[in-house]
Coordinates of C-alpha atoms in Angstrom, one line a residue:
X277 CA 74.6 187.2 23.2
X278 CA 77.3 185.1 24.6
X279 CA 80.8 186.3 23.8
X280 CA 84.1 184.5 23.8
X281 CA 86.9 186.9 24.2
X282 CA 90.1 186.4 22.3
X283 CA 92.5 188.7 23.9
X284 CA 91.2 192.2 22.9
X285 CA 94.0 194.7 23.0
X286 CA 93.5 197.7 25.1
X287 CA 92.9 201.1 23.4
X288 CA 95.0 202.9 26.0
X289 CA 98.0 203.3 23.8
X290 CA 96.1 204.7 20.8
X291 CA 96.2 208.3 19.8
X292 CA 93.4 210.1 21.6
X293 CA 92.9 212.6 18.8
X294 CA 92.7 209.8 16.1
X295 CA 90.4 207.8 18.3
X296 CA 88.0 210.7 18.9
X297 CA 87.9 211.5 15.2
X298 CA 86.9 207.8 14.6
X299 CA 84.2 208.1 17.3
X300 CA 82.9 211.2 15.5
X301 CA 82.8 209.4 12.2
X302 CA 80.8 206.5 13.7
X303 CA 78.5 209.1 15.4
X304 CA 77.9 210.7 12.0
X305 CA 77.1 207.3 10.6
X306 CA 74.6 206.4 13.2
X307 CA 73.0 209.9 13.0
X308 CA 72.5 209.5 9.3
X309 CA 71.1 206.0 9.7
X310 CA 68.6 206.9 12.3
X311 CA 67.6 210.1 10.5
X312 CA 67.1 207.9 7.4
X313 CA 64.9 205.5 9.4
X314 CA 62.6 208.3 10.7
X315 CA 62.7 210.8 7.8
X316 CA 59.3 209.9 6.4
X317 CA 57.7 211.0 9.7
X318 CA 57.7 214.7 8.6
X319 CA 57.1 213.9 4.9
X320 CA 54.2 211.4 4.9
X321 CA 51.7 213.8 3.4
X322 CA 53.7 215.0 0.3
X323 CA 55.1 211.5 -0.3
X324 CA 51.6 209.9 -0.2
X325 CA 50.2 212.6 -2.4
X326 CA 52.9 212.2 -5.1
X327 CA 53.0 208.4 -5.0
X328 CA 49.2 208.1 -4.8
X329 CA 48.9 206.2 -1.5
X330 CA 47.1 207.0 1.8
X331 CA 48.9 208.4 4.8
X332 CA 48.4 205.1 6.6
X333 CA 50.0 203.2 3.7
X334 CA 52.8 205.7 3.5
X335 CA 53.6 205.0 7.1
X336 CA 54.9 201.6 6.0
X337 CA 58.1 203.6 5.2
X338 CA 58.6 203.7 8.9
X339 CA 57.2 200.2 9.7
X340 CA 59.3 198.3 7.3
X341 CA 62.8 199.4 8.3
X342 CA 61.8 199.2 12.0
X343 CA 60.7 195.5 11.6
X344 CA 63.8 194.7 9.6
X345 CA 66.1 196.5 12.0
X346 CA 64.6 194.5 14.9
X347 CA 65.6 191.3 13.2
X348 CA 68.9 192.3 11.7
X349 CA 70.4 193.6 14.9
X350 CA 71.2 190.2 16.3
X351 CA 71.5 188.5 12.9
X352 CA 74.1 190.8 11.4
X353 CA 76.1 190.7 14.6
X354 CA 76.2 186.9 14.6
X355 CA 76.7 186.5 10.8
X356 CA 79.6 188.9 10.7
X357 CA 81.3 187.7 13.8
X358 CA 84.6 187.0 12.1
X359 CA 84.8 190.1 9.9
X360 CA 86.7 193.3 10.5
X361 CA 84.2 195.6 12.2
X362 CA 85.3 198.7 10.1
X363 CA 84.5 196.7 7.0
X364 CA 81.0 195.9 8.3
X365 CA 80.2 199.4 9.4
X366 CA 81.4 200.9 6.1
X367 CA 79.4 198.3 4.1
X368 CA 76.2 199.0 6.1
X369 CA 76.5 202.8 5.9
X370 CA 77.1 202.5 2.1
X371 CA 74.0 200.3 1.8
X372 CA 72.0 203.0 3.6
X373 CA 73.3 205.8 1.4
X374 CA 72.6 203.9 -1.8
X375 CA 69.1 203.0 -0.7
X376 CA 68.2 206.6 0.1
X377 CA 69.5 207.7 -3.3
X378 CA 67.3 205.0 -4.9
X379 CA 64.3 206.3 -2.9
X380 CA 64.9 209.8 -4.2
X381 CA 64.7 208.4 -7.8
X382 CA 61.9 205.9 -7.2
X383 CA 59.2 205.8 -9.8
X384 CA 56.7 204.3 -7.4
X385 CA 55.9 203.3 -3.8
X386 CA 57.1 199.6 -4.3
X387 CA 60.6 200.7 -5.1
X388 CA 60.6 203.0 -2.0
X389 CA 59.6 200.1 0.2
X390 CA 62.4 197.9 -1.1
X391 CA 64.9 200.7 -0.4
X392 CA 63.4 201.0 3.1
X393 CA 63.9 197.3 3.7
X394 CA 67.6 197.7 2.9
X395 CA 67.8 200.7 5.3
X396 CA 66.4 198.5 8.0
X397 CA 69.2 196.0 7.5
X398 CA 71.7 198.8 7.8
X399 CA 70.1 200.4 10.9
X400 CA 69.9 197.2 13.0
X401 CA 73.3 195.9 12.0
X402 CA 75.2 199.2 12.4
X403 CA 73.6 200.1 15.8
X404 CA 74.3 196.7 17.3
X405 CA 78.0 196.8 16.3
X406 CA 78.6 200.5 16.9
X407 CA 77.3 200.4 20.4
X408 CA 80.4 198.7 21.8
X409 CA 83.0 200.1 19.4
X410 CA 84.3 202.9 21.6
X411 CA 86.3 200.4 23.7
X412 CA 88.6 199.9 20.6
X413 CA 88.9 203.5 19.5
X414 CA 89.8 205.6 22.5
X415 CA 91.9 205.2 25.7
X416 CA 90.1 203.4 28.5
X417 CA 89.5 206.6 30.5
X418 CA 87.4 208.0 27.6
X419 CA 85.3 204.9 26.8
X420 CA 82.3 206.0 28.8
X421 CA 82.2 209.5 27.3
X422 CA 82.8 208.2 23.7
X423 CA 80.0 205.7 24.1
X424 CA 77.7 208.5 25.1
X425 CA 78.7 210.5 22.1
X426 CA 78.0 207.6 19.8
X427 CA 74.6 206.9 21.3
X428 CA 74.0 210.7 21.1
X429 CA 73.8 210.2 17.3
X430 CA 70.7 208.1 17.9
X431 CA 69.1 210.7 20.1
X432 CA 70.1 213.7 18.0
X433 CA 68.7 212.0 14.8
X434 CA 65.3 211.5 16.6
X435 CA 65.0 215.0 17.7
X436 CA 66.9 217.0 15.1
X437 CA 67.3 214.9 12.0
X438 CA 63.6 214.6 11.2
X439 CA 62.8 218.3 11.6
X440 CA 65.8 219.3 9.4
X441 CA 64.8 216.7 6.8
X442 CA 61.2 218.0 6.9
X443 CA 62.4 221.6 6.4
X444 CA 64.5 220.5 3.4
X445 CA 61.5 218.5 2.0
X446 CA 59.2 221.5 2.3
X447 CA 61.8 223.7 0.7
X448 CA 62.6 221.6 -2.3
X449 CA 60.5 218.4 -2.3
X450 CA 60.7 215.1 -0.4
X451 CA 63.0 213.5 -3.0
X452 CA 65.7 216.2 -2.2
X453 CA 65.4 215.3 1.5
X454 CA 66.0 211.6 0.8
X455 CA 68.9 212.4 -1.5
X456 CA 70.5 214.6 1.1
X457 CA 70.4 211.8 3.7
X458 CA 71.9 209.5 1.1
X459 CA 74.8 211.9 0.5
X460 CA 75.3 212.3 4.2
X461 CA 75.6 208.5 4.5
X462 CA 78.2 208.4 1.8
X463 CA 80.1 211.2 3.5
X464 CA 80.1 209.3 6.8
X465 CA 81.3 206.2 4.8
X466 CA 84.3 208.3 3.6
X467 CA 85.0 209.6 7.1
X468 CA 85.1 206.0 8.5
X469 CA 87.3 204.8 5.8
X470 CA 89.9 207.4 6.5
X471 CA 89.6 207.9 10.2
X472 CA 88.8 204.5 11.6
X473 CA 91.6 201.9 12.2
X474 CA 91.3 198.3 11.2
X475 CA 89.2 196.5 13.8
X476 CA 89.7 192.7 13.3
X477 CA 87.0 190.6 14.9
X478 CA 87.8 189.6 18.5
X479 CA 84.9 187.5 19.6
X480 CA 82.5 184.8 18.6
X481 CA 78.8 185.7 19.2
X482 CA 76.0 183.3 19.6
X483 CA 72.2 183.6 20.4
X484 CA 72.2 181.3 23.4
X485 CA 72.2 184.1 26.1
X486 CA 69.3 186.0 24.6
X487 CA 66.4 183.9 25.9
X488 CA 68.4 183.3 29.1
X489 CA 68.8 186.9 30.0
X490 CA 65.1 187.6 29.3
X491 CA 63.8 184.7 31.3
X492 CA 66.2 185.1 34.3
X493 CA 66.2 188.9 34.8
X494 CA 63.1 190.7 35.9
X495 CA 64.7 194.1 35.4
X496 CA 65.4 193.3 31.7
X497 CA 61.9 192.1 31.2
X498 CA 60.5 195.3 32.7
X499 CA 62.9 197.4 30.6
X500 CA 61.8 195.6 27.4
X501 CA 58.1 196.1 28.4
X502 CA 58.7 199.8 29.0
X503 CA 60.5 200.1 25.7
X504 CA 57.5 198.6 23.9
X505 CA 54.9 200.8 25.7
X506 CA 56.8 204.1 25.6
X507 CA 58.4 203.9 22.1
X508 CA 55.3 202.3 20.5
X509 CA 53.0 204.9 22.1
X510 CA 55.3 207.8 21.0
X511 CA 55.7 206.7 17.4
X512 CA 52.0 205.7 17.0
X513 CA 51.3 209.4 17.4
X514 CA 54.5 211.1 16.3
X515 CA 54.6 209.3 12.9
X516 CA 51.4 211.3 12.0
X517 CA 52.3 214.6 13.7
X518 CA 52.2 216.4 10.3
X519 CA 48.6 215.4 9.4
X520 CA 47.6 216.0 13.0
X521 CA 49.0 219.5 13.0
X522 CA 47.5 220.3 9.6
X523 CA 44.1 219.0 10.7
X524 CA 44.3 221.3 13.7
X525 CA 44.8 224.3 11.5
X526 CA 48.6 224.7 11.5
X527 CA 49.9 225.9 8.1
X528 CA 52.2 223.6 6.2
X529 CA 55.0 226.2 6.3
X530 CA 54.9 226.3 10.1
X531 CA 55.2 222.5 10.6
X532 CA 59.0 222.2 10.0
X533 CA 59.5 225.1 12.5
X534 CA 57.4 223.3 15.1
X535 CA 59.3 220.1 14.5
X536 CA 62.6 222.0 15.0
X537 CA 61.1 223.3 18.3
X538 CA 60.3 219.7 19.2
X539 CA 63.9 218.8 18.4
X540 CA 65.4 221.6 20.5
X541 CA 63.3 220.6 23.4
X542 CA 64.4 217.0 22.9
X543 CA 68.1 217.9 23.1
X544 CA 67.3 219.6 26.4
X545 CA 65.4 216.6 27.6
X546 CA 68.4 214.4 26.7
X547 CA 70.8 216.4 28.8
X548 CA 68.4 216.7 31.8
X549 CA 67.8 213.0 31.8
X550 CA 71.6 212.3 31.5
X551 CA 72.2 214.4 34.6
X552 CA 69.5 212.6 36.6
X553 CA 69.5 209.0 35.4
X554 CA 72.3 207.6 37.6
X555 CA 70.5 208.5 40.9
X556 CA 66.9 208.7 39.8
X557 CA 66.4 206.0 37.2
X558 CA 62.9 204.9 38.1
X559 CA 61.8 208.5 38.6
X560 CA 63.1 209.4 35.1
X561 CA 61.2 206.6 33.5
X562 CA 58.0 207.4 35.3
X563 CA 58.4 211.1 34.5
X564 CA 58.8 210.3 30.8
X565 CA 55.6 208.3 30.8
X566 CA 53.7 211.0 32.5
X567 CA 55.0 213.8 30.2
X568 CA 54.4 211.9 27.0
X569 CA 50.9 210.9 28.1
X570 CA 50.0 214.5 29.1
X571 CA 51.5 216.0 25.9
X572 CA 49.6 213.7 23.5
X573 CA 46.3 214.2 25.4
X574 CA 46.9 218.0 25.4
X575 CA 47.5 218.1 21.7
X576 CA 44.3 216.2 21.1
X577 CA 42.3 218.6 23.2
X578 CA 43.9 222.0 22.7
X579 CA 46.4 221.7 19.8
X580 CA 44.5 224.0 17.4
X581 CA 47.0 226.6 16.2
X582 CA 50.7 227.1 15.9
X583 CA 51.2 228.7 19.4
X584 CA 49.3 226.1 21.4
X585 CA 50.7 223.2 19.3
X586 CA 54.2 224.6 19.8
X587 CA 53.8 224.7 23.6
X588 CA 52.7 221.1 23.6
X589 CA 55.5 220.0 21.3
X590 CA 58.0 221.5 23.7
X591 CA 56.6 219.3 26.5
X592 CA 56.5 216.3 24.2
X593 CA 60.1 216.9 23.0
X594 CA 61.4 217.2 26.6
X595 CA 59.8 213.8 27.3
X596 CA 60.9 211.9 24.3
X597 CA 64.4 213.4 24.3
X598 CA 65.0 211.6 27.6
X599 CA 63.8 208.2 26.3
X600 CA 66.9 206.6 24.6
X601 CA 69.4 207.4 27.4
X602 CA 67.0 206.5 30.2
X603 CA 65.8 203.2 28.8
X604 CA 69.3 202.2 27.7
X605 CA 70.5 203.0 31.3
X606 CA 67.6 200.8 32.7
X607 CA 68.7 197.9 30.6
X608 CA 72.4 198.2 31.4
X609 CA 71.6 198.7 35.1
X610 CA 69.5 195.6 35.1
X611 CA 72.1 193.3 33.5
X612 CA 75.6 194.6 34.3
X613 CA 77.1 191.2 33.6
X614 CA 75.2 190.5 30.4
X615 CA 75.3 193.9 28.7
X616 CA 75.7 192.7 25.1
X617 CA 72.8 190.3 25.3
X618 CA 70.6 192.8 27.1
X619 CA 71.5 195.6 24.7
X620 CA 70.8 193.4 21.7
X621 CA 67.3 192.8 23.0
X622 CA 66.9 196.5 23.6
X623 CA 67.9 197.5 20.1
X624 CA 65.5 194.9 18.7
X625 CA 62.7 196.1 21.0
X626 CA 63.3 199.7 20.2
X627 CA 63.2 199.3 16.4
X628 CA 60.2 196.8 16.6
X629 CA 58.4 199.4 18.6
X630 CA 59.0 202.1 16.0
X631 CA 57.6 199.7 13.4
X632 CA 54.6 198.7 15.5
X633 CA 53.8 202.3 16.4
X634 CA 53.8 203.3 12.7
X635 CA 51.7 200.2 11.7
X636 CA 49.1 200.6 14.4
X637 CA 49.0 204.3 13.8
X638 CA 48.4 203.8 10.1
X639 CA 45.5 201.5 10.7
X640 CA 44.1 203.9 13.3
X641 CA 44.4 206.9 11.1
X642 CA 42.7 205.2 8.1
X643 CA 39.8 203.9 10.2
X644 CA 39.3 206.5 12.9
X645 CA 41.0 209.7 11.8
X646 CA 44.2 211.5 12.7
X647 CA 43.3 212.7 16.2
X648 CA 42.7 209.1 17.3
X649 CA 46.4 208.3 17.2
X650 CA 47.0 210.9 20.0
X651 CA 44.6 209.2 22.3
X652 CA 45.8 205.7 21.5
X653 CA 49.5 206.7 21.9
X654 CA 48.6 208.4 25.3
X655 CA 46.9 205.2 26.4
X656 CA 50.0 203.1 25.7
X657 CA 52.4 205.4 27.5
X658 CA 50.0 205.6 30.5
X659 CA 50.3 201.8 30.7
X660 CA 54.0 202.3 31.5
X661 CA 53.1 203.8 34.8
X662 CA 52.2 200.6 36.7
X663 CA 55.1 198.8 35.1
X664 CA 57.5 201.3 36.6
X665 CA 55.8 201.3 40.0
X666 CA 55.8 197.5 40.2
X667 CA 59.3 196.8 38.9
X668 CA 62.0 196.1 41.4
X669 CA 64.9 198.6 41.6
X670 CA 66.8 197.5 38.5
X671 CA 70.2 197.8 40.3
X672 CA 69.2 194.9 42.5
X673 CA 67.9 192.7 39.7
X674 CA 70.0 189.5 39.3
X675 CA 72.5 189.6 36.5
X676 CA 72.4 186.8 34.0

């Protein structure tokens, strides 16, 4: 996206404590949003059983918000270009909270899908705006760290929010899990209202740079391709991890524990990747593709029981936990002079890949059985290997 600056004031003079509290409020918001988007992953079986739909059809709860978020990321940013950013973030998080409460009370699957559509609008718009908000909240010397914290909300939701929601759903029903995320969203809304300063719009955003940065930057094209392959492959299989584990003989009561193990491994993978990504970016991406491919293939072959499945999920979690920070770093490294345009493409590609993975996985499960999603997901992540090997070092890619 092309931006026209209008004299953005520096955040240097702002209170560091107040700014960090605002950063944490935004982080809570993006954590609740991404948890909301991915929550059905651990609850497909009970939701499908109660609402009388197949597991493949139930996966539309992941597909719909992913598709909508991919479109709403640039659209919301452009449409709200002149509106106070705090107002937009608060409105989007409020929409998400209300939609989740509606899901908890839904009499049928159609109402749930409408609510998931609204959640997709919230996710895409919030993520695209919140990604650059740290610059206006904390002193300049803290901007990098604050941005990492905000994006940590995305990663933490992926690796911890879903297991926690699954545990709550197993404990008291899937409707309680949706209601809890809705309440969490309204709590983050309250925090942002009280902790964030007014953030008047400072720039006019257009779509003109989006096709330009994709056409003219080989590093960005490679990064978008890697995002599609890795994220689609992961969610094609991970969306159905519950039925896969149950089909392999793992008891329903153990699944939430195994997903928590996956989450803990994911947090470790995030920190490991963060420490290595600056100097070993290509190796990080290649390592992720190898680990995810090996983990999905291993679960298909040997994941029959809680212990062996847990060992594989540790490996899988380590690999996926490294994905968001590594792919975001690839994109930013490829286009240092067009970060907003490149990041917008990345947000759209990431969410579209979540939707595509769930959709293809649903079709695969309904036609070939649950184990087939592991092999299909592994095949996609394996295709990332030659993309990494052939891509030029992204730091030398021309900026657009």
